[in-house]
Coordinates of C-alpha atoms in Angstrom, one line a residue:
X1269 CA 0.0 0.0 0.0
X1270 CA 2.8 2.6 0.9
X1271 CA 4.2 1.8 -2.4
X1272 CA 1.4 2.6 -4.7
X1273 CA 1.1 5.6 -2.5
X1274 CA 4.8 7.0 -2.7
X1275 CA 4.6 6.0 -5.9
X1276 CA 1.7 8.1 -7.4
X1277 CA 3.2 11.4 -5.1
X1278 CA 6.7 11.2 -6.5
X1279 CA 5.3 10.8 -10.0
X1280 CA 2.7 13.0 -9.3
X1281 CA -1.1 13.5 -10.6
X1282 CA -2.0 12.6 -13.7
X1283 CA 1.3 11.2 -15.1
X1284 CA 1.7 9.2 -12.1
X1285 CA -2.2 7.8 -13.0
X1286 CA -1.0 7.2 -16.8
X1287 CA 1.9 4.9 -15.0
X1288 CA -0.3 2.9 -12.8
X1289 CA -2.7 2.6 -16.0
X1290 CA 0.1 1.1 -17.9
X1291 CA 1.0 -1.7 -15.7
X1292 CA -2.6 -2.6 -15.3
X1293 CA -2.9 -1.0 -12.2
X1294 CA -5.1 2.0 -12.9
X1295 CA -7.9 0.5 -10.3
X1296 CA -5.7 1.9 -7.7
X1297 CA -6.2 5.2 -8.6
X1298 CA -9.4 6.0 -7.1
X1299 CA -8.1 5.0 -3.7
X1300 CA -5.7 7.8 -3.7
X1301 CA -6.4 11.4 -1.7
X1302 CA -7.5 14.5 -3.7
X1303 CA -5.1 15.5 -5.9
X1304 CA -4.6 18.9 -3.6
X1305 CA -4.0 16.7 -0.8
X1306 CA -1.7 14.7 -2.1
X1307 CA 0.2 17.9 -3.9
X1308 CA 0.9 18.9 -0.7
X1309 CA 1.4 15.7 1.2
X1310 CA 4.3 15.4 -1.8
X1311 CA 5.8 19.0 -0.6
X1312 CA 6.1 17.5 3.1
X1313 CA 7.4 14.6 2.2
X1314 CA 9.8 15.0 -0.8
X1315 CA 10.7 19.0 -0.7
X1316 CA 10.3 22.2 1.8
X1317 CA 7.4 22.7 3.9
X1318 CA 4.9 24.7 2.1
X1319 CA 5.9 28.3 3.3
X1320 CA 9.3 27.1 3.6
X1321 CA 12.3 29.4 1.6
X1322 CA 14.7 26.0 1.2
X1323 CA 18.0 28.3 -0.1
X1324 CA 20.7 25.8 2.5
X1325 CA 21.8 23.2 0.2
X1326 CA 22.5 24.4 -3.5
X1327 CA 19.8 22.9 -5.0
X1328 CA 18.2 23.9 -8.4
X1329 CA 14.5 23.8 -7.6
X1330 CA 13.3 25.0 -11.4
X1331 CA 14.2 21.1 -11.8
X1332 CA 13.6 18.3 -13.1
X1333 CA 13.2 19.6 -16.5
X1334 CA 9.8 18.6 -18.4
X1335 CA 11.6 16.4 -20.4
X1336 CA 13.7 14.4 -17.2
X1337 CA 9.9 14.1 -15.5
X1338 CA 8.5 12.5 -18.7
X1339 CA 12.0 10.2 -18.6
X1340 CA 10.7 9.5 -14.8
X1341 CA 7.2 8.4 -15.7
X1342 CA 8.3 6.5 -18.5
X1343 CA 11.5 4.6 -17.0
X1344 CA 9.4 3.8 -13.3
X1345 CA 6.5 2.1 -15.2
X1346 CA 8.6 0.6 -17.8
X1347 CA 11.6 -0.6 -16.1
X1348 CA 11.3 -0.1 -12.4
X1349 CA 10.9 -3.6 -11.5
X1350 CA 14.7 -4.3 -13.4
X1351 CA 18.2 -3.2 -12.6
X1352 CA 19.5 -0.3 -14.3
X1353 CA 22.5 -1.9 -16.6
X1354 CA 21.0 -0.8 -19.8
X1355 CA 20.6 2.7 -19.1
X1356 CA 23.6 3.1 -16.8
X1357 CA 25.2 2.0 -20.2
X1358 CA 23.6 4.6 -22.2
X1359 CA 24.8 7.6 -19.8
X1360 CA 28.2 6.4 -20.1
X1361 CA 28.1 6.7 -23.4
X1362 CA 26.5 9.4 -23.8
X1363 CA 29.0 10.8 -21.0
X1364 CA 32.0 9.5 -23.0
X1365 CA 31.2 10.7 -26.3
X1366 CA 31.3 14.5 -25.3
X1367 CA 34.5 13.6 -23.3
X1368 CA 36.5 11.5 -26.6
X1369 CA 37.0 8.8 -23.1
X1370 CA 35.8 5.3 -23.0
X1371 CA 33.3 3.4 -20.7
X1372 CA 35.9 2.5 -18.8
X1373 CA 36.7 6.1 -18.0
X1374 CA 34.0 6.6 -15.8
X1375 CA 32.1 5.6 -12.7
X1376 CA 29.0 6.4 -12.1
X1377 CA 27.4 6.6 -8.6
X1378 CA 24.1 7.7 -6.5
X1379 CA 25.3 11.4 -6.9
X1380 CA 29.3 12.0 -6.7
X1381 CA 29.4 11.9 -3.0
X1382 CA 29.8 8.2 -2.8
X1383 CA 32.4 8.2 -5.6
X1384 CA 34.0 11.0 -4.3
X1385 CA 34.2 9.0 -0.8
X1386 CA 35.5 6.0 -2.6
X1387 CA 38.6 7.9 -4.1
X1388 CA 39.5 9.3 -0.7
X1389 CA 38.7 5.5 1.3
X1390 CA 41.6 4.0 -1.6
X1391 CA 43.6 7.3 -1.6
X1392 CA 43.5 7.0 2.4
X1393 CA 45.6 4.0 2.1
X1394 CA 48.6 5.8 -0.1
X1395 CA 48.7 8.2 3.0
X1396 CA 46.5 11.8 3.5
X1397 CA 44.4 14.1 1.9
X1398 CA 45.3 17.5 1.6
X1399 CA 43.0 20.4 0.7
X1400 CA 41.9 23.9 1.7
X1401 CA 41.1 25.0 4.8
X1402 CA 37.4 25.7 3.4
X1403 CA 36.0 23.2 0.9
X1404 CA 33.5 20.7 0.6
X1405 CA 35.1 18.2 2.8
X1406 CA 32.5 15.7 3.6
X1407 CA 33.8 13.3 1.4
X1408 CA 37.1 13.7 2.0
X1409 CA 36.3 13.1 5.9
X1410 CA 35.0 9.3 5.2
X1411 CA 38.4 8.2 5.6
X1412 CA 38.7 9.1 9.3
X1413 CA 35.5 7.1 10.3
X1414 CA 38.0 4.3 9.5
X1415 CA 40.5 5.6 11.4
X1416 CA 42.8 7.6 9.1
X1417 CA 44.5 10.8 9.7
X1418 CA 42.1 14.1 9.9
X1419 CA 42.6 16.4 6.5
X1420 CA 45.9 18.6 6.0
X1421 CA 44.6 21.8 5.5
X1422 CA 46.2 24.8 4.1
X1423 CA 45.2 28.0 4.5
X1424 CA 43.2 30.5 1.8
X1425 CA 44.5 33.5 1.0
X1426 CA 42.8 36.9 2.4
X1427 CA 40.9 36.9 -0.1
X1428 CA 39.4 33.2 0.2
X1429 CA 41.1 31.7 -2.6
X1430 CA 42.7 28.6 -2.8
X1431 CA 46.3 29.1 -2.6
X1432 CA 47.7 26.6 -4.9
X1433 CA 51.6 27.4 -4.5
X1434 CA 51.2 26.9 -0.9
X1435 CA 49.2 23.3 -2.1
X1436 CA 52.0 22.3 -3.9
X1437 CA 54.6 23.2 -1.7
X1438 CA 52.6 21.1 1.0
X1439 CA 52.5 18.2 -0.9
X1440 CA 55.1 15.3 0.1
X1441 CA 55.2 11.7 0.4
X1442 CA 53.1 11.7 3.5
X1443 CA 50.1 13.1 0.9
X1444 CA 48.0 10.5 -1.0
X1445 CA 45.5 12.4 -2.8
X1446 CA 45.3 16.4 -3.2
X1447 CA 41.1 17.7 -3.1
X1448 CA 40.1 20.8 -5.1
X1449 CA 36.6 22.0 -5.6
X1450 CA 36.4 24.2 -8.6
X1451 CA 34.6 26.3 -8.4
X1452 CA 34.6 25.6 -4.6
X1453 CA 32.3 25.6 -2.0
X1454 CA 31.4 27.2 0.2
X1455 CA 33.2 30.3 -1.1
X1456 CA 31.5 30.2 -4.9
X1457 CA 34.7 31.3 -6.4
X1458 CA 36.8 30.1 -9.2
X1459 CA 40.3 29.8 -9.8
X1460 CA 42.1 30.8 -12.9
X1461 CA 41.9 27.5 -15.3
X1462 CA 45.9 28.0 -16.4
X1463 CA 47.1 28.4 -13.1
X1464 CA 45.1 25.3 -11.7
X1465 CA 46.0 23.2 -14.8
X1466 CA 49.8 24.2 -14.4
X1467 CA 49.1 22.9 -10.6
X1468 CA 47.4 19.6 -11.6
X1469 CA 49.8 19.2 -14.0
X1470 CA 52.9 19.6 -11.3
X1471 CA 50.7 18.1 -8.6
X1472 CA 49.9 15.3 -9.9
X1473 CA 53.3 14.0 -10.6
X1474 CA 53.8 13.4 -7.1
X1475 CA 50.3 12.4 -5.6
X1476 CA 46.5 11.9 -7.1
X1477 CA 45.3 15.3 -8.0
X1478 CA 41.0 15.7 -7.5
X1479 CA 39.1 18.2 -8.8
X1480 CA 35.8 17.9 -7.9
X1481 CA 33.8 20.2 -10.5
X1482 CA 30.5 20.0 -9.6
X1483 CA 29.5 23.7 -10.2
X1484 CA 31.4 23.7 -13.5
X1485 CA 28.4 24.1 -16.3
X1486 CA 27.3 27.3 -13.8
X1487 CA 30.9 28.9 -14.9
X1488 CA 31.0 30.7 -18.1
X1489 CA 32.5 28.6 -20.7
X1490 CA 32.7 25.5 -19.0
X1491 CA 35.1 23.7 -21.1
X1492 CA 37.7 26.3 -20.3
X1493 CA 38.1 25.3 -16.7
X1494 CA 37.4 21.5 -17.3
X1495 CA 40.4 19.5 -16.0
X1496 CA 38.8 16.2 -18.1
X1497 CA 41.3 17.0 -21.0
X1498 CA 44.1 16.2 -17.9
X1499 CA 42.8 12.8 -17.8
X1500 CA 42.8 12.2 -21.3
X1501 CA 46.5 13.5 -21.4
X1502 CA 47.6 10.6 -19.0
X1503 CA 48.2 12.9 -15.5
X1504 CA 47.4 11.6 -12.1
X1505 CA 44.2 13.3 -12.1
X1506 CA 40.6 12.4 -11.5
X1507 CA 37.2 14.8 -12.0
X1508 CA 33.8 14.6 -10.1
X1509 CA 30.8 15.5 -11.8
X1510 CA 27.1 15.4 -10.8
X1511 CA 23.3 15.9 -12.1
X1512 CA 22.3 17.5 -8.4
X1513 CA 23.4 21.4 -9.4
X1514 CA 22.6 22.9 -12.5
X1515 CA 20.3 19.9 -14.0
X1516 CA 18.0 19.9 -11.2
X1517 CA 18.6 16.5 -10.1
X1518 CA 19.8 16.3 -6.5
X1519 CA 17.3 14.1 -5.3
X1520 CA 17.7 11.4 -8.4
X1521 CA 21.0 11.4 -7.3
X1522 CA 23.3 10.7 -10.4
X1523 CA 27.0 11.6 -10.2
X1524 CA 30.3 10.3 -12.3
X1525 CA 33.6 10.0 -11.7
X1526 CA 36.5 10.0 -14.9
X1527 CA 39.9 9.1 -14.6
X1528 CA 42.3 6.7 -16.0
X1529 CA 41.1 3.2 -16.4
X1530 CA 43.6 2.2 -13.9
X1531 CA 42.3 5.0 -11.1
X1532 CA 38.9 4.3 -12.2
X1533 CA 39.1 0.0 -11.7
X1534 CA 41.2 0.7 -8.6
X1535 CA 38.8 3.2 -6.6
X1536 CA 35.5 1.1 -8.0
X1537 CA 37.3 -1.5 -5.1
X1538 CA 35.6 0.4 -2.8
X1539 CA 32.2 1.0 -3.8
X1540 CA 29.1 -1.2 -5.0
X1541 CA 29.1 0.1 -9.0
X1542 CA 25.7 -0.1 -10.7
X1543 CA 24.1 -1.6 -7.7
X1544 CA 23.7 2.0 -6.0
X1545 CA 21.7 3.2 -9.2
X1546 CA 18.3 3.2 -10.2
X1547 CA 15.9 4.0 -13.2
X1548 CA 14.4 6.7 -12.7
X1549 CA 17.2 9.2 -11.8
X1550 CA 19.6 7.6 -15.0
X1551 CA 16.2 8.6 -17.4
X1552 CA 16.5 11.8 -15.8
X1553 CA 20.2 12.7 -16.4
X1554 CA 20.4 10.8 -19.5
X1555 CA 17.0 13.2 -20.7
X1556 CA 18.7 15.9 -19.1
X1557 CA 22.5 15.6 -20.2
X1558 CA 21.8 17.7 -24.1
X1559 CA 18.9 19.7 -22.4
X1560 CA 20.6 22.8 -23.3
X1561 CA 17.5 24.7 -23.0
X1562 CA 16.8 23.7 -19.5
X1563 CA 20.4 24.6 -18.7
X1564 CA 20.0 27.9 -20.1
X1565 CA 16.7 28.3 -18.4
X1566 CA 18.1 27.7 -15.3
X1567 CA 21.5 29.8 -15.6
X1568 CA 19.5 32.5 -16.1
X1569 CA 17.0 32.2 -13.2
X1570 CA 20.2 31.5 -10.9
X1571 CA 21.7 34.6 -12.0
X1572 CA 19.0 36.2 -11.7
X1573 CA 18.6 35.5 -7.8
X1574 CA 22.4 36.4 -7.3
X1575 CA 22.1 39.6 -8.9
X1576 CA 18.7 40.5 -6.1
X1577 CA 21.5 38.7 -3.7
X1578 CA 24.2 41.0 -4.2
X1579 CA 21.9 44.3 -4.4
X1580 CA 20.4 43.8 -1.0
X1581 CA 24.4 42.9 -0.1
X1582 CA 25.2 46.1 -0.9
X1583 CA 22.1 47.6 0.0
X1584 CA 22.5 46.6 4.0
X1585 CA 26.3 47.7 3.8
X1586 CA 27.7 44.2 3.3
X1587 CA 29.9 42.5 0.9
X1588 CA 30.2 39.1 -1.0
X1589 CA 32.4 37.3 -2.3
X1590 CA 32.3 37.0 -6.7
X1591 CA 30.1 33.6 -6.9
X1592 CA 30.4 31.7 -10.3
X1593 CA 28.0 29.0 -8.7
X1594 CA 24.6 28.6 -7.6
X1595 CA 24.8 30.6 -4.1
X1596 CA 26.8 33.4 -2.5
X1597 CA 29.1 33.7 0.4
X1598 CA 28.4 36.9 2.3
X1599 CA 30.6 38.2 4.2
X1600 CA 28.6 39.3 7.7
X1601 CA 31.1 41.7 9.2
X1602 CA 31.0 41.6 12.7
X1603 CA 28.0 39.3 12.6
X1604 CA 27.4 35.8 13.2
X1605 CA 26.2 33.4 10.9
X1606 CA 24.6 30.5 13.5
X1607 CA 23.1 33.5 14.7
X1608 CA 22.0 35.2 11.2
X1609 CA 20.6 31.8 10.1
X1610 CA 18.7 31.5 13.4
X1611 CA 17.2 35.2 12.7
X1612 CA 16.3 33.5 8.6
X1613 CA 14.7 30.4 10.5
X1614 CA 12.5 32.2 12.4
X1615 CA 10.7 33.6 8.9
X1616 CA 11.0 29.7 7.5
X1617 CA 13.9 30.9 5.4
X1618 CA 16.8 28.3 5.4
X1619 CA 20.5 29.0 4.8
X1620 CA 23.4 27.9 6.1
X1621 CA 25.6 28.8 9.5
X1622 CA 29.1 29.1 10.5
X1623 CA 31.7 27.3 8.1
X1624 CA 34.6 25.9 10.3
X1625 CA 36.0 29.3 12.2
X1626 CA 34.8 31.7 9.7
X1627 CA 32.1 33.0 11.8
X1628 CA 31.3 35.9 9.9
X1629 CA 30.3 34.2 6.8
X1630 CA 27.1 33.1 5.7
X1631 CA 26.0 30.8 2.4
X1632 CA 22.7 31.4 1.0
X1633 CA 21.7 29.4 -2.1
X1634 CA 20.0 30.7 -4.9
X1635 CA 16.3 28.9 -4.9
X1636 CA 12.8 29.3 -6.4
X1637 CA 12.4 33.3 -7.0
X1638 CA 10.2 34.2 -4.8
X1639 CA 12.0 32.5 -2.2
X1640 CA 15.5 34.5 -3.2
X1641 CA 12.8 37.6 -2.7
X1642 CA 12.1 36.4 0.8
X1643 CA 15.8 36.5 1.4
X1644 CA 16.4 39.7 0.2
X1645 CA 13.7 41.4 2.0
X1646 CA 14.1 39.6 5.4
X1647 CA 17.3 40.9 5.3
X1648 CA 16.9 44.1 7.1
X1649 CA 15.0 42.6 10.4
X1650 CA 17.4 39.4 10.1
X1651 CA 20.5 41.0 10.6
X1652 CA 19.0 43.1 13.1
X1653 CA 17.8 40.0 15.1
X1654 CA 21.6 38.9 14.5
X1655 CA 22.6 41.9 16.4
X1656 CA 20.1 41.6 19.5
X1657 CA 21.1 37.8 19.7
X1658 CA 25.1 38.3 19.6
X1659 CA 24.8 41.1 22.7
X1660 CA 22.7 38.4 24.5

């Protein structure tokens, strides 16, 4: 029973009834709530909170595209009683023709966190990882679950870059993999794609060099500050990718890995392959992978929200940091972020809090907007809140 019922929310209303009618099953339809009730049992359950600004977790909410939730419908009634294989196969190729790579190039995963864990578990055993002081670490922190040494960090520059001289000067035979986010996060800045290629290209002839470019099709010209070609070239270097940003698909959770054959066979040692994927979210990303008008779409409503971002940023007497992904790092001045996010909460509008030590720095992703609006206009009272909160 709790199948049907998921079921029919997730595909939702009347595609999800053309589903169930074409696995004989259409009987069940009339035992389902009113279609308002179950739109908004569907919010609860697979998205925000009606009311609920959800800008915390870099999401593209203009997502699935029309064509991905036709893929969806189609894919769950056809083939969601069989393993994936056949259209895992199909995104790989699709994935290694634009890339001039072969299948065995690339690993695809639930999203690139679990890939992304499963280079740092096999790099963990060459020795540690070494990144940033502020990146997206999560994955790079599964090794010391198991009992491995924390991250070597190094520090940003005053401006919040990455400092890649001081990366490379860090890197010895103590370091078994080197992480890079590009752009990174949580900052939303990029680095220059000479410099960093110059660095993967030095870098990498001592340890594994990862670039995780998971914001990369937000960045104008994408292709410019691709580190694929590295791959292709023969360096130590592997690249994360993922469906969950700009495509709109963080909750069908589709990522990919592409390195050598040799990197790629040695860090699938750690994972489960195929098994971690299903139907639905490879219809979506294979429907979604030459969208290019959904892409643009959705560049433009993200940029769209960070301009309203930066205005009120400016407006309040702030300043953010230059974002060439989907959210902004604003830069609180004497403020607090727990406490600015606390102040957001309390008006159901979601960012994020305090990064490490920099306490002063708050993320806000770009959403839905009307919920960017929400943002912007809370701002005022919020950082006032901030302000009564931080003198207790």
């Amino acid at each position: 029973m709790s199948y049907n019922r998921s079921r029919r929310l997730f595909l939702g209303g009347s595609v999800a009834a053309s589903a169930i009618g074409a696995t004989g099953l259409s009987h069940l339809v009339s035992a389902q709530t009113t279609s308002a009730a179950a739109s908004e049992a569907a919010s609860v359950i697979y998205g925000p909170k009606p009311g609920v600004a959800k800008l915390n977790a870099n999401e593209n909410p203009f997502g699935p595209s029309p064509q991905a939730l036709k893929a969806i419908a189609q894919a769950s009634a056809q083939g969601g009683a069989y393993y994936a294989y056949p259209a895992a196969m199909t995104l790989l190729d699709m994935i290694a023709e634009r890339h001039g790579i072969t299948r065995k190039n690339i690993s695809l995963s639930a999203g690139s966190s679990p890939i992304l864990s499963y280079a740092a578990l096999a790099a963990s055993k060459n020795g540690k990882i070494l990144g940033p002081d502020l990146f997206w670490d999560t994955t790079s922190k599964a090794p010391e679950k198991q009992g491995a040494p924390e991250i070597v960090r190094i520090a940003n520059t005053a401006d919040l870059d990455i400092d890649l001289d001081a990366m490379y000067a860090a890197i010895d035979d103590s370091i078994g993999m080197v992480h890079i986010c590009n752009p990174n996060n949580p900052t939303g800045k990029v680095l220059d794609p000479n410099k960093l290629r110059e660095f993967c290209i030095k870098a990498s002839k001592k340890t594994l060099v990862l670039v995780d470019e998971a914001y990369n099709e937000l960045i104008d010209e994408p292709p410019k500050h691709s580190m694929i070609p590295l791959v292709k070239a023969g360096h130590n270097v592997i690249v994360a990718r993922t469906f969950s940003k700009i495509y709109g698909l963080a909750g069908m959770r589709v990522g990919y890995l592409i390195a050598s054959e040799e990197n790629t066979e040695w860090i699938n040692r750690y994972g489960m392959g195929g098994y971690t994927l299903n139907q639905a979210g490879l219809a979506a990303a294979i429907a979604s992978y030459n969208d290019d008008a959904f892409l643009s779409f959705s560049k433009e409503k993200i940029y769209e929200g960070k301009s309203m971002v930066m205005d009120a940023v400016k407006a309040n007497g702030l300043t953010a940091l230059p974002s060439s992904t989907n959210f902004i790092f604003v830069n609180l001045g004497d403020g607090n972020a727990d406490y600015f996010r606390q102040a957001m909460a309390e008006k159901d509008i979601l960012i994020r809090g305090i990064y490490r030590t920099y306490n002063n720095w708050s993320r806000v992703s770009m959403g839905k907007i009307a919920d960017v609006k929400r943002y912007v206009d809370a701002m005022p009272a919020a950082l006032e809140k901030m302000q009564l909160m931080q003198k207790g």
